[in-house]
Amino acid sequence: MNKLATFVLAASAAIAGSAFAQSSAPTAPPYAPLTTDIKANSPYSAYVQDARGIIVRNPFGLCWRTGYWTPADAVPGCDLPLCVAPETLVDGKCVAPAPVVMAPPPAAPAPAPAPAPAPVVTSEKVSYSADAFFDFDKSVLKPAGKASLDDLTSKLQGINLEVIIAVGHTDSIGTDAYNQKLSIRRAEAVKAYLQSKGIEANRVYTEGKGEKQPVADNKSTAGRAKNRRVEIEVVGTRTK
C-alpha cells in the first residue's frame, strides 16, 4: 500500500513539472465553454493537446499550458477572449468594428425650370376713316386722327413689334395719278406721327393704293366715304 501511494505521488509530481493549468480567468469574457473544442496552434503549441490537436482543459474549463508557455503563445478561448463576429481580437481585447457611416443620399435634383411660354404671333388690322384723320384733299393729321393713333400705340405695350403697315386709300374723285400720290402722302403722315411716339422708322412700312381697292361703291356719297380710309396692320409676337 505504501508503494502504491509513493507511485501516485511521483506521477503527479512529474505531470506538475511539465504542465500546469491556468491560475486565473481568461483576460476578457466570454470564456470558452467546456463543450467547445479549442484547436491548438500548429505545428507548435505551448498547450497540452490530445491526439486530435485539441487543447486539454481541466474540469473548470481552464487550458493546460506546457512549461515553456509565454503570453505570446496565448490562444483565444484559453488566455484570450473568444470574439464574436463582427468583433475582432485587437491587443488582447475584442473590438467592435467602427460603425459604418452611411453617406447621405444625394440631394434630389432641382426641378427643371418651367419652359418659357412660346411667343404667339399676333396680327391686327384696323381701318380708320380718312375723313376722321384728314381734311378734304389734305394729308395733315387732324386732332381726331392723332387721338386714334395714340390709342393704337398704347395697345402696342407687351407686343414684340415686328412691323406696322400703313396703307392709304382714296375714292374715285380725281385722276388716278393724283389719288395715288394723295394716298401715299396720307400713309406717310401716319408713319411720321407714329415715329414721334417712339416707334422706330424701320418698323413702319407705308403704301398708297389710291382708288384701286374700293370697299364700297364710289357712285354714292356713303360709298365714297367708306373708300376714303387708312388701314393700319400691326404684326408682332406676344407672350402668353
PDB file of N, CA and C in Angstrom, residues 105 156 194:
ATOM      1  N   PRO A 105     -27.877  60.482 -48.632  1.00  0.00           N
ATOM      2  CA  PRO A 105     -28.358  60.279 -50.011  1.00  0.00           C
ATOM      3  C   PRO A 105     -28.145  61.526 -50.836  1.00  0.00           C
ATOM      4  N   LEU A 156     -49.805  98.777 -78.093  1.00  0.00           N
ATOM      5  CA  LEU A 156     -48.601  98.047 -78.507  1.00  0.00           C
ATOM      6  C   LEU A 156     -47.772  97.587 -77.316  1.00  0.00           C
ATOM      7  N   LEU A 194     -46.398 108.204 -85.850  1.00  0.00           N
ATOM      8  CA  LEU A 194     -46.001 107.049 -85.051  1.00  0.00           C
ATOM      9  C   LEU A 194     -44.540 107.155 -84.620  1.00  0.00           C
TER      10      LEU A 194
END
